[in-house]
Short mmCIF file of C-alpha atoms in Angstrom, two decimals:
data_model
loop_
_atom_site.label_atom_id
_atom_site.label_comp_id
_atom_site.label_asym_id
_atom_site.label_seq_id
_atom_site.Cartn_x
_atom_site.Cartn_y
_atom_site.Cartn_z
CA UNK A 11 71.42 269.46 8.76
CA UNK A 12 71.92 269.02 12.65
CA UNK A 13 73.29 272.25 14.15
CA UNK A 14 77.11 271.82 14.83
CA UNK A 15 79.78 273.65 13.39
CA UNK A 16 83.95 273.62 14.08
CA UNK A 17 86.18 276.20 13.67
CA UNK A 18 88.97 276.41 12.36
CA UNK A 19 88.31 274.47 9.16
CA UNK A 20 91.73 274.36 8.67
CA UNK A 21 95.14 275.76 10.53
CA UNK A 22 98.60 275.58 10.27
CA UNK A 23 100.75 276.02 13.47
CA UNK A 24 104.40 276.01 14.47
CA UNK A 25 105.54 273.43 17.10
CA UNK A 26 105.14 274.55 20.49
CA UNK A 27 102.40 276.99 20.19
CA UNK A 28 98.63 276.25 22.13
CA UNK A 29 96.28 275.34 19.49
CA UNK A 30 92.45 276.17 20.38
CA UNK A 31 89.51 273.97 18.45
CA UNK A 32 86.22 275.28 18.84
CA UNK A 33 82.93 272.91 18.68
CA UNK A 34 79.62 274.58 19.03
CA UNK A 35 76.37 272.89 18.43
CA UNK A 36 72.73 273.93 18.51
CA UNK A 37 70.97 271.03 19.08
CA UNK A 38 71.24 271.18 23.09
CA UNK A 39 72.65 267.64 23.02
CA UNK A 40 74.10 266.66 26.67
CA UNK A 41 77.09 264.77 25.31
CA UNK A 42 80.18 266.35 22.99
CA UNK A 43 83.07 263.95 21.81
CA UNK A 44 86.50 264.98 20.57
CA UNK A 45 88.12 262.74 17.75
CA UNK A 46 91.00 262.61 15.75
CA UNK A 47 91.12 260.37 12.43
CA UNK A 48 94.97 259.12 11.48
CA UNK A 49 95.60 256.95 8.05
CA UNK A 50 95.29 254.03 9.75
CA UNK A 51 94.32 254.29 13.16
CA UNK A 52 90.64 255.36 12.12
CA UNK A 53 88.77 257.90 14.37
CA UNK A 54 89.88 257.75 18.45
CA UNK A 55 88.68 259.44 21.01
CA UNK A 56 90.53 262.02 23.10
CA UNK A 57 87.49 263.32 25.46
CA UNK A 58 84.43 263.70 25.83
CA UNK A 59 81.93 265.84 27.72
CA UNK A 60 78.38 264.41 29.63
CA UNK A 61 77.77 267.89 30.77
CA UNK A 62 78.31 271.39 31.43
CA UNK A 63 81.81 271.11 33.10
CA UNK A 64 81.27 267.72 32.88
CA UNK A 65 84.29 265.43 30.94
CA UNK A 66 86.43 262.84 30.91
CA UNK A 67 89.42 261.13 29.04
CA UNK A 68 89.27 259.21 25.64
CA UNK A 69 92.28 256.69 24.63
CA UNK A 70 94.43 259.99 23.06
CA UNK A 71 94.00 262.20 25.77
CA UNK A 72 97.68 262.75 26.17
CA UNK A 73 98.88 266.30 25.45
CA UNK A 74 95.12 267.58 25.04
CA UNK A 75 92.63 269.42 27.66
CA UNK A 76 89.18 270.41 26.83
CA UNK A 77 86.81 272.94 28.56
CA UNK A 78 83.04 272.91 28.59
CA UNK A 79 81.49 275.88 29.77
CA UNK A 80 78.17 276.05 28.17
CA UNK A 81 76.32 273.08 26.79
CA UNK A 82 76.77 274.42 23.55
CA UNK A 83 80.46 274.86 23.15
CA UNK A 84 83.25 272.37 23.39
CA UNK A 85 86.71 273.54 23.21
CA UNK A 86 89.89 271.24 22.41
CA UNK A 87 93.04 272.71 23.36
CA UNK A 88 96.47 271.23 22.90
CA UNK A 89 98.53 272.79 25.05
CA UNK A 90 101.79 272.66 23.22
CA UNK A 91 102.14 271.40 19.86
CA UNK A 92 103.68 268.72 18.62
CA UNK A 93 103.99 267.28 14.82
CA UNK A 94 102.71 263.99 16.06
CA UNK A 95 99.15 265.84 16.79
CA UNK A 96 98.65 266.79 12.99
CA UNK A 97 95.35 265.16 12.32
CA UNK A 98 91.64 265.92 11.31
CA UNK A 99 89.88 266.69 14.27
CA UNK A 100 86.27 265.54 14.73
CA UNK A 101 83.27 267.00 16.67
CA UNK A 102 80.22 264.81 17.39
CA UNK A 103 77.38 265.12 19.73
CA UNK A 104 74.72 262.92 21.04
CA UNK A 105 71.63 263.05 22.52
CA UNK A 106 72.24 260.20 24.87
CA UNK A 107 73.19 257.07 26.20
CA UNK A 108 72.51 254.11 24.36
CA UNK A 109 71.62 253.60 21.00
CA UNK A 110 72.20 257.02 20.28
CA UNK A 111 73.73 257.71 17.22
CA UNK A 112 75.99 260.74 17.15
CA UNK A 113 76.54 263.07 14.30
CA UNK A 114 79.98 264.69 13.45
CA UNK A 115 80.63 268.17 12.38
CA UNK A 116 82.77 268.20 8.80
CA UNK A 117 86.14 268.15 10.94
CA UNK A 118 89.42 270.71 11.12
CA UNK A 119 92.70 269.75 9.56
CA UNK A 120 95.22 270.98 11.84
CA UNK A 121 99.05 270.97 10.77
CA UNK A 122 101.83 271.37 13.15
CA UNK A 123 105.09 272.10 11.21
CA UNK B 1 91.01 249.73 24.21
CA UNK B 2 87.62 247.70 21.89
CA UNK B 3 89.28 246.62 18.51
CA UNK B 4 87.04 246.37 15.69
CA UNK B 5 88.66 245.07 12.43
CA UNK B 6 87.28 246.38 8.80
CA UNK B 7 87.54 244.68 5.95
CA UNK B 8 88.62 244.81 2.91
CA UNK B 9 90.39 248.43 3.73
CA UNK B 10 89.94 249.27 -0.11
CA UNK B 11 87.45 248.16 -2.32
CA UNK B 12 87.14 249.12 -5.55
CA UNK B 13 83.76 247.36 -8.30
CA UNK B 14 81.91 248.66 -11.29
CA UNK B 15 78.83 250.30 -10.97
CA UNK B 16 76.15 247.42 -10.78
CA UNK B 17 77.70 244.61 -8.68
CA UNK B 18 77.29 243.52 -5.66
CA UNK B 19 79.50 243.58 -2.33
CA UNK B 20 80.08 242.92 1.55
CA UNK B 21 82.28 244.25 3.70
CA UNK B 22 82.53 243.18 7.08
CA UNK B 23 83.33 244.45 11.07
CA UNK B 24 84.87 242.27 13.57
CA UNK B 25 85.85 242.18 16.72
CA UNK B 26 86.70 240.04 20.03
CA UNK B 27 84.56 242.17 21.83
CA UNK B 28 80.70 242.04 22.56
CA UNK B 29 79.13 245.08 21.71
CA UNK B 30 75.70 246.67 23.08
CA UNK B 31 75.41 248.13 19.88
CA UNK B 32 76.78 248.58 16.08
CA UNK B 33 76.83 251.47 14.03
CA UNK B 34 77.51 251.85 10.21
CA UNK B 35 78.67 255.54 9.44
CA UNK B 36 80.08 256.76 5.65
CA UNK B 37 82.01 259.09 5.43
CA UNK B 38 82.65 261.17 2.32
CA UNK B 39 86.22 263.52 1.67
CA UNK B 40 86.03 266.60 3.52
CA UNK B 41 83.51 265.73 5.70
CA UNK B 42 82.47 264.24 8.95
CA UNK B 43 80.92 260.53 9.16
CA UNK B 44 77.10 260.32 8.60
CA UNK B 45 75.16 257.71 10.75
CA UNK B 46 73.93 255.22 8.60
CA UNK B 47 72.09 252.09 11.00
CA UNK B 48 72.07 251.29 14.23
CA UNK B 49 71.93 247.72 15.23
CA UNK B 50 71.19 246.07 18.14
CA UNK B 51 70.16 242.65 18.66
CA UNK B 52 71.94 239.76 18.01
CA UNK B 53 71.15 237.96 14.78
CA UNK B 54 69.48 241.49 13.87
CA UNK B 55 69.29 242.26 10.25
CA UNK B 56 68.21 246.04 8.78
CA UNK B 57 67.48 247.52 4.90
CA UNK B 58 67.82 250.84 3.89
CA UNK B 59 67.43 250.27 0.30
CA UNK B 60 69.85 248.82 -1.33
CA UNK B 61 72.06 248.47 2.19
CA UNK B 62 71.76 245.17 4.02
CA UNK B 63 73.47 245.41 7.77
CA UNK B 64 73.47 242.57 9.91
CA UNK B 65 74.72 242.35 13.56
CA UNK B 66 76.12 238.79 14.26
CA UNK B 67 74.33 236.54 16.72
CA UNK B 68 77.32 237.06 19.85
CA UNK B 69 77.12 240.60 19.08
CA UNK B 70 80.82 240.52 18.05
CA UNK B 71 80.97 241.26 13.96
CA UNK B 72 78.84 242.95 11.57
CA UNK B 73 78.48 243.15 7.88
CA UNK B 74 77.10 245.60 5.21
CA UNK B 75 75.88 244.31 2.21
CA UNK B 76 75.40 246.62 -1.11
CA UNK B 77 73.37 245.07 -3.57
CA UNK B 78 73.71 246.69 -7.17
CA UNK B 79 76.58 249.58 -6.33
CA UNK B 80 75.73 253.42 -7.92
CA UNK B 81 79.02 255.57 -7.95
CA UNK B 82 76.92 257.60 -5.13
CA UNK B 83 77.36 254.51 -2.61
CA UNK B 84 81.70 255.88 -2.85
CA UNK B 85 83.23 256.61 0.22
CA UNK B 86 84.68 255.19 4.10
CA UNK B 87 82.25 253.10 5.61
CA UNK B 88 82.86 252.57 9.03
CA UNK B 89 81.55 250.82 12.04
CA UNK B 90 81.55 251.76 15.29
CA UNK B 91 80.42 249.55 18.72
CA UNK B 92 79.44 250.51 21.97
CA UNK B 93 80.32 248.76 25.39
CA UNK B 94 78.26 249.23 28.46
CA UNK B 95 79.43 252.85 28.70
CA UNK B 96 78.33 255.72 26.01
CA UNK B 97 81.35 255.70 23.66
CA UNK B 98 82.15 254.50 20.71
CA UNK B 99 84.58 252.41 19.05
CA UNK B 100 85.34 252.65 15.63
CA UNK B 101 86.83 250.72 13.40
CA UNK B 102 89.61 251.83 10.83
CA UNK B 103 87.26 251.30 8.08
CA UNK B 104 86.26 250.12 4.23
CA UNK B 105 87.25 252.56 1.03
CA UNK B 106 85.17 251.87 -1.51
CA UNK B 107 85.16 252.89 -5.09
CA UNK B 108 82.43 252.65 -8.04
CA UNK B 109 83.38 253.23 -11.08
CA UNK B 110 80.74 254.05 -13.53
#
């Protein structure tokens, strides 16, 4: 299987704390994206990285921030929790522009209560 | 924001029959993606289309990219209670990210 992992798998938070979501691949892929999926709304995208240090906004990027230090790490944070940003988070990477596919790490289920 | 529209949103058939489900959109798309995804996990790329018109087999999956580059449909000839789970499809504009759509449950039942 293609080397990326997320961590937490799973966490439970109260409202108002900073919630950290860790990608890390080993496939030295250039681009990272961060996604949630939402009954109903499907996967969007809240950013995405083209480089170390390198990122930009998604449609959702309200109330997140991301960091990319190294190519192989991609960190989500959301800065203050809110019950509206209980999701499944998705990492993917991708090797490129174009026809590129990307593939997806197995997601964390985050609950803000 | 690209809207691509799935359906049917659930699908449910007996093991053997046959099926489409279909991706559409007002947009035109560089490129179309089918992904399923299974519980618990993340989506797994499936086909990548391209070219207008283009059609692709990957056994007993048919995918076909419309001629303006605008909808898509999968095709499952003969469904096995493996082929359960979210299919989705995804396009890509002229920059590097994806669009997906909200997607297609589908059920076999054995």
């Amino acid at each position: 299987d293609a080397g990326i992992t997320q961590s937490p798998r799973h966490k439970v938070t109260e409202t108002g704390t900073p919630v950290t979501l860790r990608c890390h691949q080993t496939e030295n892929h250039r681009y990272m994206y961060w996604y949630r999926q939402d009954p109903g709304h499907g996967l969007r995208l809240i950013h995405y990285s083209y480089g170390v240090k390198d990122t930009d906004k998604g449609e959702v990027s309200d109330g997140y921030s991301v960091s990319r230090s190294k190519t192989e790490d991609f960190l989500l944070t959301l800065e203050s929790a809110t019950s509206s940003q209980t999701s499944v988070y998705f990492c993917a990477i991708s090797a490129g522009a174009g026809i590129s596919g990307y593939t997806f790490g197995s997601g964390t289920r985050l609950t803000v209560v | 924001t690209q809207l691509l529209e799935q359906s049917p949103q659930f699908l449910s058939i007996q093991e053997g029959e046959n099926l489409t489900v279909y991706c559409n959109s007002s947009s035109v798309f560089s490129s179309l993606q089918w992904y399923r995804q299974e519980p618990g996990e993340g989506p797994v790329l499936l086909v990548t289309v391209v070219t207008g018109g283009e059609v692709k087999k990957l056994k007993r999956l048919t995918f076909q990219f419309g001629d303006a580059r605008k909808d898509s449909s999968l095709h499952i000839t003969a469904a096995q209670p493996g082929d359960t789970g979210l299919y989705l499809c995804a396009g890509k504009t002229g920059a590097n990210n994806l669009f997906f759509g909200t997607g297609t449950r589908l059920t076999v039942i054995p």
